[in-house]
């Protein structure tokens, strides 16, 4: 395990040029640490919930929408950072892990530094949440506090969510039902069946991203006692679940029962989803699954953008 001085690892090569310490110097290590490719998962729910509210009321509360977006991104950044440090400390991020490099495991920063950065992110979200609580009242207070607690509990505490079979359910609830529903409620002070339908669709696609991650890392996770849903389902049933998660959201326009005809725009990304299903089923286990994970996150982003546009036209 490397030791640190002034934020740099010194046990491997204390006189190394800083460029040798970071694999991608074009991107700052802190940017890599927050996992920017995954942040769309927190952006999409706010976008969809706000767009649906705007479509129904012809009014948008712009400042609350921006604040909700900032808080959601900060909570996910905090969750990603804490996950980075906690997985390293629990032995899940080993050299034979197939996923992208992690900041703590690579020695870019110490666990304490990464956890401190996570705390700063969570604190920023909490401060923004005070304003959102004033706007939205006690339901937003409950949503905000639960979201912050869940962000820590994902890999923190004695029984982390990420080390159980409930990770995908956690993502479905907090990056789907809670985030979309909360964003909608913030604008309208109510909930609707349409909001819950949108929330379910977005939550399924977000959960699919985590399923790919856990499917890819099954063996290394098991060695670290990280027994995810894929561990209990097995690879074949996990593949079937992935198919279900990607296909069910495309039934949303039918569920809307012609209330929002523009929602059919989401069909434009169906070929992309089918390509992902084919690749998931045929890709040999290895680093190729990093591309599947990134593209599953991209699918959720494209789907959310098309859905939001369809709701507004």
Coordinates of C-alpha atoms in Angstrom, one line a residue:
X1 CA 0.0 0.0 0.0
X2 CA 1.5 3.4 -1.0
X3 CA 2.1 6.2 1.5
X4 CA 1.4 9.8 0.7
X5 CA 3.1 13.2 1.0
X6 CA 1.5 16.4 -0.2
X7 CA -1.2 14.4 -1.9
X8 CA 1.2 12.3 -4.0
X9 CA 2.2 8.6 -3.6
X10 CA 5.8 8.3 -2.5
X11 CA 6.4 4.7 -1.7
X12 CA 6.6 3.5 -5.3
X13 CA 8.9 6.1 -6.8
X14 CA 9.3 9.2 -4.7
X15 CA 11.4 11.0 -7.3
X16 CA 9.1 10.3 -10.2
X17 CA 8.0 13.1 -12.5
X18 CA 4.3 13.9 -11.7
X19 CA 3.3 12.9 -15.2
X20 CA 4.2 9.3 -14.4
X21 CA 1.9 9.4 -11.4
X22 CA -1.3 10.0 -13.5
X23 CA -2.2 7.8 -16.4
X24 CA -4.2 10.5 -18.2
X25 CA -2.6 13.9 -17.6
X26 CA -5.0 15.6 -20.0
X27 CA -7.6 15.0 -17.4
X28 CA -7.0 16.0 -13.8
X29 CA -7.0 13.1 -11.4
X30 CA -9.9 14.6 -9.3
X31 CA -12.0 14.7 -12.5
X32 CA -11.3 11.0 -13.1
X33 CA -12.1 10.3 -9.4
X34 CA -15.6 11.7 -9.6
X35 CA -16.4 9.4 -12.6
X36 CA -17.8 12.1 -14.9
X37 CA -19.2 9.5 -17.4
X38 CA -21.7 8.4 -14.7
X39 CA -23.0 11.8 -13.8
X40 CA -25.7 11.8 -16.4
X41 CA -27.4 9.3 -14.1
X42 CA -28.1 12.1 -11.7
X43 CA -28.8 14.8 -14.4
X44 CA -31.5 12.8 -16.2
X45 CA -34.0 12.4 -13.4
X46 CA -34.0 16.1 -12.7
X47 CA -34.4 16.9 -16.4
X48 CA -37.3 14.5 -16.8
X49 CA -39.1 15.4 -13.6
X50 CA -38.8 19.2 -14.4
X51 CA -39.8 18.7 -18.0
X52 CA -43.0 16.8 -17.1
X53 CA -43.9 19.5 -14.6
X54 CA -43.4 22.2 -17.2
X55 CA -45.5 20.2 -19.7
X56 CA -48.3 20.0 -17.3
X57 CA -48.3 23.5 -15.9
X58 CA -46.6 25.7 -18.5
X59 CA -44.5 27.1 -15.7
X60 CA -40.9 26.3 -14.7
X61 CA -39.3 27.4 -11.4
X62 CA -35.9 27.9 -12.9
X63 CA -33.8 28.5 -9.7
X64 CA -35.2 25.5 -7.8
X65 CA -34.6 23.4 -10.9
X66 CA -31.0 24.5 -11.2
X67 CA -30.5 24.0 -7.4
X68 CA -32.0 20.5 -7.6
X69 CA -29.7 19.6 -10.4
X70 CA -26.6 20.9 -8.5
X71 CA -27.6 19.0 -5.4
X72 CA -28.2 15.7 -7.3
X73 CA -24.8 16.0 -9.0
X74 CA -23.0 16.7 -5.7
X75 CA -24.7 13.8 -4.0
X76 CA -23.6 11.4 -6.8
X77 CA -20.0 12.8 -6.8
X78 CA -19.9 12.3 -3.0
X79 CA -21.2 8.8 -3.4
X80 CA -18.7 8.0 -6.2
X81 CA -15.8 9.4 -4.1
X82 CA -16.7 7.6 -0.9
X83 CA -17.2 4.4 -2.9
X84 CA -13.7 4.8 -4.3
X85 CA -12.1 5.0 -0.9
X86 CA -14.3 2.4 0.8
X87 CA -13.8 -0.2 -1.9
X88 CA -10.1 0.2 -1.7
X89 CA -10.1 -0.2 2.1
X90 CA -12.3 -3.2 1.9
X91 CA -10.1 -4.9 -0.7
X92 CA -12.5 -4.8 -3.6
X93 CA -10.3 -2.7 -5.9
X94 CA -7.5 -5.2 -6.6
X95 CA -5.0 -5.1 -9.5
X96 CA -7.0 -7.7 -11.4
X97 CA -10.2 -5.7 -11.3
X98 CA -11.5 -5.2 -14.9
X99 CA -13.1 -1.8 -14.4
X100 CA -11.5 1.7 -15.0
X101 CA -8.8 2.8 -12.6
X102 CA -9.8 4.2 -9.3
X103 CA -8.1 7.1 -7.6
X104 CA -7.4 5.5 -4.2
X105 CA -6.3 2.2 -5.6
X106 CA -4.0 3.9 -8.1
X107 CA -2.4 5.9 -5.3
X108 CA -3.4 9.3 -6.8
X109 CA -4.9 10.3 -3.4
X110 CA -5.0 8.8 0.1
X111 CA -8.3 7.3 1.4
X112 CA -8.5 10.2 3.8
X113 CA -8.2 12.8 1.0
X114 CA -10.9 11.1 -1.1
X115 CA -13.3 10.7 1.9
X116 CA -12.7 14.4 2.7
X117 CA -13.6 15.3 -0.8
X118 CA -16.8 13.2 -0.5
X119 CA -17.7 15.0 2.7
X120 CA -17.3 18.4 0.9
X121 CA -19.6 17.2 -1.9
X122 CA -22.2 16.0 0.6
X123 CA -21.9 19.2 2.5
X124 CA -22.5 21.3 -0.6
X125 CA -25.6 19.3 -1.4
X126 CA -26.8 19.8 2.2
X127 CA -26.4 23.6 1.9
X128 CA -28.3 23.6 -1.4
X129 CA -30.9 21.4 0.2
X130 CA -31.7 24.1 2.8
X131 CA -32.9 26.3 0.0
X132 CA -34.8 23.5 -1.7
X133 CA -36.5 22.7 1.7
X134 CA -37.7 26.3 1.9
X135 CA -39.2 26.0 -1.6
X136 CA -40.6 22.5 -1.3
X137 CA -41.4 22.0 2.4
X138 CA -41.1 18.8 4.5
X139 CA -41.3 16.3 1.6
X140 CA -38.2 17.8 0.1
X141 CA -36.5 17.7 3.5
X142 CA -37.2 14.0 3.8
X143 CA -36.1 13.3 0.3
X144 CA -32.9 15.3 0.8
X145 CA -31.9 13.7 4.1
X146 CA -32.7 10.2 2.8
X147 CA -30.6 10.8 -0.3
X148 CA -27.6 12.0 1.7
X149 CA -27.9 9.1 4.0
X150 CA -28.2 6.7 1.1
X151 CA -25.1 8.2 -0.6
X152 CA -23.0 7.4 2.5
X153 CA -24.7 4.0 3.2
X154 CA -24.0 2.8 -0.3
X155 CA -20.4 1.8 0.7
X156 CA -20.2 3.2 4.2
X157 CA -21.3 1.7 7.6
X158 CA -21.2 -1.9 8.8
X159 CA -23.5 -3.2 6.1
X160 CA -22.9 -1.3 2.8
X161 CA -25.7 -1.4 0.2
X162 CA -23.1 -2.0 -2.5
X163 CA -22.0 -5.2 -0.8
X164 CA -25.5 -6.7 -0.8
X165 CA -28.1 -7.8 -3.4
X166 CA -30.0 -4.5 -3.0
X167 CA -27.7 -2.2 -5.0
X168 CA -29.8 -2.2 -8.1
X169 CA -33.0 -1.6 -6.0
X170 CA -31.2 1.3 -4.3
X171 CA -30.4 2.9 -7.7
X172 CA -33.9 2.4 -8.9
X173 CA -35.4 4.1 -5.9
X174 CA -33.0 7.0 -5.5
X175 CA -32.0 7.7 -9.1
X176 CA -35.5 7.0 -10.4
X177 CA -38.5 7.2 -8.1
X178 CA -37.0 9.7 -5.6
X179 CA -35.1 11.9 -8.0
X180 CA -37.7 12.2 -10.7
X181 CA -40.6 12.4 -8.3
X182 CA -38.8 14.9 -6.1
X183 CA -37.9 17.1 -9.1
X184 CA -41.5 17.0 -10.2
X185 CA -42.9 17.7 -6.7
X186 CA -40.5 20.6 -6.3
X187 CA -42.2 22.3 -9.4
X188 CA -45.8 21.3 -8.7
X189 CA -46.2 20.5 -5.0
X190 CA -47.8 17.2 -5.9
X191 CA -47.2 13.8 -7.5
X192 CA -48.9 12.2 -10.4
X193 CA -49.2 8.7 -12.0
X194 CA -47.3 10.1 -15.1
X195 CA -44.4 11.2 -12.8
X196 CA -44.2 7.8 -11.3
X197 CA -44.2 6.1 -14.7
X198 CA -41.4 8.4 -15.9
X199 CA -39.5 7.7 -12.6
X200 CA -39.8 4.0 -13.0
X201 CA -38.4 4.1 -16.6
X202 CA -35.5 6.3 -15.7
X203 CA -34.8 4.2 -12.6
X204 CA -34.6 1.0 -14.5
X205 CA -32.1 2.4 -17.0
X206 CA -30.0 3.7 -14.1
X207 CA -30.1 0.4 -12.3
X208 CA -29.0 -1.3 -15.6
X209 CA -25.7 0.7 -15.4
X210 CA -25.0 -0.8 -12.0
X211 CA -25.9 -4.3 -13.1
X212 CA -23.3 -4.1 -15.9
X213 CA -20.7 -3.0 -13.3
X214 CA -21.5 -5.8 -11.0
X215 CA -21.7 -8.4 -13.8
X216 CA -18.3 -7.4 -15.0
X217 CA -16.7 -7.5 -11.5
X218 CA -18.5 -10.6 -10.2
X219 CA -15.3 -12.7 -9.5
X220 CA -13.3 -9.9 -7.9
X221 CA -16.3 -8.8 -5.9
X222 CA -16.9 -12.3 -4.5
X223 CA -13.3 -12.5 -3.4
X224 CA -13.9 -9.2 -1.4
X225 CA -17.1 -10.6 0.1
X226 CA -19.1 -8.1 -2.1
X227 CA -22.1 -10.3 -2.8
X228 CA -24.1 -8.3 -5.3
X229 CA -27.4 -9.2 -7.0
X230 CA -25.4 -10.8 -9.9
X231 CA -23.8 -13.2 -7.3
X232 CA -27.3 -14.5 -6.3
X233 CA -28.8 -14.5 -9.8
X234 CA -25.9 -16.0 -11.7
X235 CA -24.7 -14.7 -15.0
X236 CA -27.6 -16.1 -17.1
X237 CA -30.4 -14.6 -15.1
X238 CA -28.4 -11.4 -14.7
X239 CA -28.4 -11.1 -18.5
X240 CA -32.1 -11.7 -18.6
X241 CA -32.6 -8.9 -16.0
X242 CA -30.5 -6.6 -18.1
X243 CA -32.8 -7.2 -21.1
X244 CA -35.8 -6.5 -18.9
X245 CA -34.3 -3.3 -17.5
X246 CA -33.5 -1.9 -21.0
X247 CA -36.7 -3.0 -22.7
X248 CA -39.4 -2.0 -20.2
X249 CA -38.8 1.7 -20.4
X250 CA -39.8 1.7 -24.0
X251 CA -43.3 0.7 -23.0
X252 CA -43.7 4.1 -21.4
X253 CA -45.6 5.8 -24.3
X254 CA -48.2 3.0 -24.2
X255 CA -48.6 3.4 -20.4
X256 CA -49.2 7.2 -21.0
X257 CA -52.3 6.2 -22.9
X258 CA -51.9 9.0 -25.5
X259 CA -51.5 11.8 -22.9
X260 CA -48.1 12.7 -24.3
X261 CA -47.8 11.7 -27.9
X262 CA -44.3 13.2 -28.2
X263 CA -43.0 10.6 -25.8
X264 CA -42.8 8.3 -28.8
X265 CA -39.5 10.1 -29.5
X266 CA -37.8 7.6 -27.2
X267 CA -38.1 5.0 -29.9
X268 CA -35.3 6.8 -31.7
X269 CA -32.8 5.3 -29.2
X270 CA -34.3 1.8 -29.3
X271 CA -31.8 0.6 -31.9
X272 CA -29.0 1.7 -29.6
X273 CA -30.6 -0.3 -26.8
X274 CA -30.9 -3.4 -29.0
X275 CA -27.2 -3.1 -30.0
X276 CA -26.3 -2.9 -26.3
X277 CA -28.3 -6.1 -25.6
X278 CA -26.6 -7.9 -28.4
X279 CA -23.2 -6.8 -27.2
X280 CA -23.9 -7.7 -23.6
X281 CA -24.8 -11.2 -24.6
X282 CA -21.8 -11.8 -26.9
X283 CA -19.0 -9.7 -25.4
X284 CA -16.3 -11.9 -23.8
X285 CA -15.7 -11.1 -20.1
X286 CA -13.0 -8.5 -19.9
X287 CA -12.4 -4.8 -20.2
X288 CA -14.8 -4.6 -23.2
X289 CA -17.5 -4.4 -20.5
X290 CA -16.2 -1.0 -19.6
X291 CA -17.6 0.2 -23.0
X292 CA -20.9 -1.5 -22.4
X293 CA -21.2 0.2 -19.0
X294 CA -20.4 3.6 -20.5
X295 CA -22.8 3.1 -23.3
X296 CA -25.6 2.0 -20.9
X297 CA -25.1 5.2 -19.1
X298 CA -25.2 7.0 -22.4
X299 CA -28.4 5.3 -23.3
X300 CA -30.1 6.6 -20.1
X301 CA -28.9 10.1 -21.0
X302 CA -30.2 9.9 -24.6
X303 CA -33.5 8.3 -23.5
X304 CA -34.0 11.0 -20.8
X305 CA -33.2 13.8 -23.3
X306 CA -35.6 12.4 -25.9
X307 CA -38.3 11.8 -23.3
X308 CA -38.0 15.4 -21.9
X309 CA -38.2 16.8 -25.4
X310 CA -41.2 14.6 -26.2
X311 CA -43.0 15.8 -23.1
X312 CA -42.6 19.4 -24.1
X313 CA -43.7 19.2 -27.8

